[in-house]
Amino acid sequence: MRSYLLFNALFFLSFAITAQSGELASYCNQQFDFCIHYPESLFNKKTDLNNGEGVVLSSASGDIQLEILGITNINDWTTKDIYYFKFEEILTMHPSNRLLNAKIEPEFAIVESIINKERKYFEIRMRDGYYISMNLKVPEYFSELDYQHLLSQIGLANAALEE
């Protein structure tokens, strides 16, 4: 147990150091015409999704994941529809699941939550006929400083974040 805690402490210390000095890489989706930048040193495993809609990026240990998708909006869903479809039931399934923050606008939605002891950041951007989805998952015990720093490094390379 003690070595596990030491390993986690060293991992997060090394993450903080490499994330500050690491280079940003970009994932570009030609099918949906967007690019997302992310810290290359943290996400060293890449799994392309078969349908060409996106990618799943993972840390070496697999406990940090970033899923990036372009999704055809064939049902003409709004950001509220997507929020209720994706989160309403999950947040009420277990008492430890909780909503931390939600901002739902017609053009975008950002939701932060704790689900199954993982901190999750979910962002969608609406476009004509499709939407862009980013799902970040980190362990619940991930420090707030490292979490905020990681969020500052991930984002759409060709679109400003509306606040």
Short mmCIF file of C-alpha atoms in Angstrom, two decimals:
data_model
loop_
_atom_site.label_atom_id
_atom_site.label_comp_id
_atom_site.label_asym_id
_atom_site.label_seq_id
_atom_site.Cartn_x
_atom_site.Cartn_y
_atom_site.Cartn_z
CA MET A 1 0.00 0.00 0.00
CA ARG A 2 2.79 2.38 0.94
CA SER A 3 4.62 1.74 -2.37
CA TYR A 4 1.36 2.31 -4.26
CA LEU A 5 0.94 5.73 -2.62
CA LEU A 6 4.58 6.58 -3.29
CA PHE A 7 4.19 5.54 -6.94
CA ASN A 8 1.09 7.76 -7.32
CA ALA A 9 2.83 10.70 -5.65
CA LEU A 10 5.83 10.34 -7.96
CA PHE A 11 3.58 9.90 -11.01
CA PHE A 12 1.65 13.09 -10.31
CA LEU A 13 4.82 15.03 -9.49
CA SER A 14 6.33 13.90 -12.78
CA PHE A 15 3.06 14.79 -14.53
CA ALA A 16 3.16 18.32 -13.12
CA ILE A 17 6.75 18.80 -14.25
CA THR A 18 6.36 17.31 -17.74
CA ALA A 19 2.97 18.92 -18.34
CA GLN A 20 4.46 22.36 -17.74
CA SER A 21 7.34 21.84 -20.16
CA GLY A 22 5.75 19.35 -22.58
CA GLU A 23 4.92 20.01 -26.17
CA LEU A 24 1.36 20.15 -27.38
CA ALA A 25 0.30 17.76 -30.11
CA SER A 26 -2.85 17.97 -32.21
CA TYR A 27 -5.43 15.46 -33.23
CA CYS A 28 -7.09 16.57 -36.46
CA ASN A 29 -10.25 15.00 -37.77
CA GLN A 30 -10.55 15.49 -41.51
CA GLN A 31 -14.06 14.04 -41.67
CA PHE A 32 -15.45 16.71 -39.32
CA ASP A 33 -12.88 19.44 -40.01
CA PHE A 34 -11.52 20.18 -36.52
CA CYS A 35 -8.31 19.88 -34.52
CA ILE A 36 -7.84 19.46 -30.76
CA HIS A 37 -4.53 20.07 -29.03
CA TYR A 38 -3.34 18.11 -26.01
CA PRO A 39 -0.11 17.53 -24.00
CA GLU A 40 1.82 14.95 -26.00
CA SER A 41 3.98 13.78 -23.08
CA LEU A 42 0.96 12.69 -21.03
CA PHE A 43 -1.10 10.96 -23.71
CA ASN A 44 1.28 8.44 -25.23
CA LYS A 45 -1.28 5.78 -26.23
CA LYS A 46 -3.57 6.46 -29.17
CA THR A 47 -6.49 4.33 -30.35
CA ASP A 48 -8.18 5.42 -33.56
CA LEU A 49 -11.86 4.59 -33.67
CA ASN A 50 -12.81 2.39 -36.62
CA ASN A 51 -15.53 4.62 -37.96
CA GLY A 52 -13.19 7.61 -38.42
CA GLU A 53 -15.19 9.71 -35.99
CA GLY A 54 -12.41 10.12 -33.45
CA VAL A 55 -9.68 8.88 -31.18
CA VAL A 56 -9.07 7.79 -27.59
CA LEU A 57 -5.81 9.06 -26.06
CA SER A 58 -4.51 7.47 -22.85
CA SER A 59 -1.69 7.89 -20.37
CA ALA A 60 0.82 5.05 -20.01
CA SER A 61 -1.03 3.71 -16.95
CA GLY A 62 -4.44 4.18 -18.60
CA ASP A 63 -5.93 6.08 -15.66
CA ILE A 64 -6.09 9.34 -17.64
CA GLN A 65 -8.05 9.25 -20.90
CA LEU A 66 -9.19 11.77 -23.47
CA GLU A 67 -11.82 10.77 -26.01
CA ILE A 68 -12.28 13.12 -28.97
CA LEU A 69 -15.18 12.59 -31.37
CA GLY A 70 -16.99 14.22 -34.24
CA ILE A 71 -20.59 12.99 -34.27
CA THR A 72 -23.13 13.48 -37.03
CA ASN A 73 -26.21 15.06 -35.46
CA ILE A 74 -28.79 12.98 -37.35
CA ASN A 75 -31.38 13.44 -34.57
CA ASP A 76 -30.87 17.23 -34.52
CA TRP A 77 -30.13 17.12 -30.79
CA THR A 78 -29.51 20.27 -28.78
CA THR A 79 -26.89 20.60 -26.07
CA LYS A 80 -29.65 20.06 -23.47
CA ASP A 81 -30.76 16.86 -25.19
CA ILE A 82 -27.19 15.54 -25.15
CA TYR A 83 -26.75 16.50 -21.48
CA TYR A 84 -29.90 14.67 -20.39
CA PHE A 85 -29.15 11.66 -22.59
CA LYS A 86 -25.56 11.36 -21.33
CA PHE A 87 -25.79 12.37 -17.65
CA GLU A 88 -29.29 12.31 -16.16
CA GLU A 89 -29.42 8.60 -15.33
CA ILE A 90 -25.68 8.15 -14.62
CA LEU A 91 -25.60 10.92 -12.01
CA THR A 92 -28.47 9.35 -10.06
CA MET A 93 -27.29 5.71 -10.28
CA HIS A 94 -24.96 5.82 -7.26
CA PRO A 95 -24.75 8.22 -4.28
CA SER A 96 -21.04 8.90 -4.89
CA ASN A 97 -21.77 10.18 -8.43
CA ARG A 98 -22.22 13.94 -8.41
CA LEU A 99 -22.39 16.93 -10.68
CA LEU A 100 -19.66 19.50 -9.98
CA ASN A 101 -20.43 22.08 -12.65
CA ALA A 102 -22.62 22.39 -15.73
CA LYS A 103 -22.84 25.19 -18.25
CA ILE A 104 -25.27 24.47 -21.06
CA GLU A 105 -25.64 26.99 -23.85
CA PRO A 106 -27.08 26.49 -27.36
CA GLU A 107 -23.59 26.47 -28.99
CA PHE A 108 -21.70 24.45 -26.37
CA ALA A 109 -21.96 22.59 -23.08
CA ILE A 110 -19.35 21.91 -20.41
CA VAL A 111 -20.08 19.41 -17.64
CA GLU A 112 -17.76 18.41 -14.81
CA SER A 113 -18.68 15.51 -12.57
CA ILE A 114 -17.50 12.67 -10.39
CA ILE A 115 -18.74 9.34 -11.77
CA ASN A 116 -17.58 5.97 -10.48
CA LYS A 117 -14.75 7.63 -8.51
CA GLU A 118 -13.35 9.37 -11.59
CA ARG A 119 -13.40 13.07 -12.29
CA LYS A 120 -14.88 13.69 -15.72
CA TYR A 121 -14.82 16.72 -17.96
CA PHE A 122 -17.25 16.65 -20.87
CA GLU A 123 -17.42 19.34 -23.53
CA ILE A 124 -19.47 19.50 -26.71
CA ARG A 125 -19.42 22.07 -29.49
CA MET A 126 -22.33 22.29 -31.88
CA ARG A 127 -21.66 22.71 -35.62
CA ASP A 128 -23.93 22.58 -38.66
CA GLY A 129 -25.02 18.95 -38.94
CA TYR A 130 -22.58 17.57 -36.32
CA TYR A 131 -21.02 18.21 -32.95
CA ILE A 132 -17.56 17.81 -31.45
CA SER A 133 -17.29 15.91 -28.17
CA MET A 134 -14.35 15.83 -25.74
CA ASN A 135 -14.42 13.52 -22.71
CA LEU A 136 -11.57 13.72 -20.22
CA LYS A 137 -11.30 11.25 -17.35
CA VAL A 138 -8.82 11.48 -14.47
CA PRO A 139 -8.74 9.69 -11.08
CA GLU A 140 -10.84 11.46 -8.43
CA TYR A 141 -7.73 12.00 -6.28
CA PHE A 142 -5.97 13.93 -9.10
CA SER A 143 -4.95 17.28 -7.60
CA GLU A 144 -6.99 20.35 -8.49
CA LEU A 145 -3.85 22.16 -9.66
CA ASP A 146 -2.86 19.36 -12.06
CA TYR A 147 -6.47 19.01 -13.25
CA GLN A 148 -6.80 22.72 -14.05
CA HIS A 149 -3.39 22.76 -15.74
CA LEU A 150 -4.34 19.78 -17.88
CA LEU A 151 -7.62 21.44 -18.88
CA SER A 152 -5.72 24.57 -19.89
CA GLN A 153 -3.68 22.50 -22.35
CA ILE A 154 -6.59 20.69 -24.02
CA GLY A 155 -8.84 22.46 -26.46
CA LEU A 156 -10.03 23.12 -29.92
CA ALA A 157 -7.16 24.50 -31.95
CA ASN A 158 -9.47 26.27 -34.41
CA ALA A 159 -12.28 27.61 -32.21
CA ALA A 160 -12.36 29.95 -29.20
CA LEU A 161 -13.94 28.81 -25.95
CA GLU A 162 -17.14 30.75 -25.37
CA GLU A 163 -17.73 31.77 -21.78
#
